[in-house]
Coordinates of C-alpha atoms in Angstrom, one line a residue:
Q1278 CA 0.0 0.0 0.0
L1279 CA 1.3 3.4 -0.9
H1280 CA 1.4 6.2 1.7
L1281 CA 1.9 9.8 0.9
T1282 CA 3.0 12.5 3.3
E1283 CA 3.0 16.2 2.4
S1284 CA 5.2 18.8 4.0
G1285 CA 6.1 22.5 3.6
G1286 CA 2.9 24.3 4.3
G1287 CA 2.8 27.5 6.2
S1288 CA 1.9 31.2 6.4
L1289 CA 3.4 33.0 3.4
Q1290 CA 3.4 36.5 1.9
A1291 CA 1.9 37.4 -1.4
G1292 CA 4.4 37.6 -4.2
G1293 CA 6.7 35.1 -2.5
S1294 CA 7.8 31.6 -3.4
H1295 CA 7.5 28.3 -1.6
R1296 CA 7.8 24.6 -2.2
L1297 CA 5.6 21.8 -1.1
S1298 CA 6.9 18.2 -0.9
C1299 CA 5.2 14.9 -0.9
A1300 CA 7.1 11.8 0.1
A1301 CA 6.0 8.3 -0.9
S1302 CA 6.5 5.2 1.3
G1303 CA 5.2 1.6 1.2
S1304 CA 4.8 0.0 -2.1
P1305 CA 5.4 2.7 -4.8
Y1306 CA 3.6 2.3 -8.1
P1307 CA 6.0 1.5 -10.9
D1308 CA 4.2 3.9 -13.3
N1309 CA 1.8 6.4 -12.0
C1310 CA 0.3 9.8 -12.3
I1311 CA 1.0 12.2 -9.5
A1312 CA -1.2 15.2 -8.7
W1313 CA -1.6 18.1 -6.4
F1314 CA -5.0 19.2 -5.4
R1315 CA -6.2 22.0 -3.1
Q1316 CA -9.3 22.9 -1.3
A1317 CA -10.0 26.4 -0.1
P1318 CA -12.6 27.1 2.7
G1319 CA -16.1 26.8 1.4
K1320 CA -15.0 25.6 -2.0
E1321 CA -14.7 22.3 -3.8
R1322 CA -11.4 20.5 -4.1
E1323 CA -9.7 21.4 -7.4
E1324 CA -6.9 19.8 -9.3
V1325 CA -3.8 22.1 -9.4
A1326 CA -1.2 20.1 -11.4
T1327 CA -0.5 16.6 -12.7
I1328 CA 2.6 14.8 -13.9
H1329 CA 3.5 11.3 -15.1
S1330 CA 6.3 9.5 -13.2
D1331 CA 7.4 8.4 -16.7
S1332 CA 8.0 11.6 -18.5
T1333 CA 7.6 9.9 -21.9
H1334 CA 3.9 9.4 -21.1
G1335 CA 3.1 13.1 -21.3
N1336 CA 3.8 16.7 -20.1
P1337 CA 2.7 18.1 -16.8
T1338 CA -0.6 19.9 -16.7
Y1339 CA -1.7 22.9 -14.7
A1340 CA -4.9 24.6 -13.7
D1341 CA -5.4 27.9 -15.4
A1342 CA -5.2 29.7 -12.0
V1343 CA -1.6 28.5 -11.4
K1344 CA -0.3 28.2 -14.9
G1345 CA 3.0 30.0 -15.2
R1346 CA 3.4 30.3 -11.5
F1347 CA 3.5 26.7 -10.2
T1348 CA 5.7 23.8 -11.3
I1349 CA 5.1 20.1 -10.4
S1350 CA 8.0 17.7 -10.4
V1351 CA 8.8 14.1 -9.4
D1352 CA 12.2 12.5 -9.0
N1353 CA 13.5 8.9 -9.1
T1354 CA 13.1 8.5 -5.3
K1355 CA 9.4 9.1 -5.6
K1356 CA 9.5 12.5 -4.0
M1357 CA 7.0 14.9 -5.5
Q1358 CA 7.2 18.6 -5.2
L1359 CA 5.1 21.6 -6.1
Q1360 CA 7.1 24.8 -6.6
M1361 CA 4.8 27.8 -6.1
N1362 CA 6.0 31.3 -7.3
N1363 CA 4.3 34.7 -7.2
L1364 CA 1.9 33.5 -4.5
K1365 CA -1.5 35.1 -4.3
P1366 CA -4.0 35.2 -1.4
E1367 CA -6.4 33.1 -3.5
D1368 CA -3.8 30.3 -3.3
T1369 CA -4.7 29.9 0.3
A1370 CA -6.0 26.3 0.7
I1371 CA -5.2 22.9 2.1
Y1372 CA -2.9 21.2 -0.5
Y1373 CA -3.0 17.5 -1.1
C1374 CA -0.8 15.2 -3.1
A1375 CA -2.3 12.1 -4.7
A1376 CA -1.0 9.1 -6.8
E1377 CA -2.7 6.6 -9.0
P1378 CA -1.1 3.7 -11.0
W1379 CA -1.3 4.8 -14.6
P1380 CA 1.0 3.1 -17.1
Y1381 CA -0.7 4.9 -20.0
A1382 CA 0.3 7.9 -22.1
G1383 CA -1.9 10.9 -22.3
A1384 CA -4.1 12.5 -19.7
C1385 CA -3.9 11.5 -16.1
P1386 CA -7.0 10.0 -14.5
R1387 CA -9.7 11.9 -12.7
D1388 CA -9.7 9.7 -9.6
Y1389 CA -6.8 8.8 -7.3
R1390 CA -6.6 6.1 -4.7
A1391 CA -3.6 7.3 -2.7
W1392 CA -3.8 10.6 -0.8
G1393 CA -1.7 12.5 1.6
Q1394 CA -3.2 14.1 4.8
G1395 CA -2.9 17.6 3.4
T1396 CA -0.8 20.7 4.3
Q1397 CA -2.2 24.2 5.0
V1398 CA -0.9 27.0 2.9
T1399 CA -2.0 30.5 3.9
V1400 CA -1.0 33.5 1.7
S1401 CA -1.4 37.0 3.1
S1402 CA -1.4 40.2 1.1

């Protein structure tokens, strides 16, 4: 069973940069899609970014709200990161990483079976 643990949340200033990390333990999936989601107070959870662990399966994708500011990455040790630049107050949310076995090229799935516990990001103006 795959376990995911996020870290790096905190109280941040608008315009600044910050990095979230997600460590995988247990039985990692050999080929998978990794995603970051976020949920702001009173709002539905939204997908922020996705990436294939095998880069030949496709390019990372980003929600319009974060495109050009956030970068998702995954390394060979199954550590996933979300680099967040030019932070805005509307980026305030609980951020979750997720993983799903996905040995296919193209778009990542809509549903994920492995989730982290979430980490709070608060951006002040």
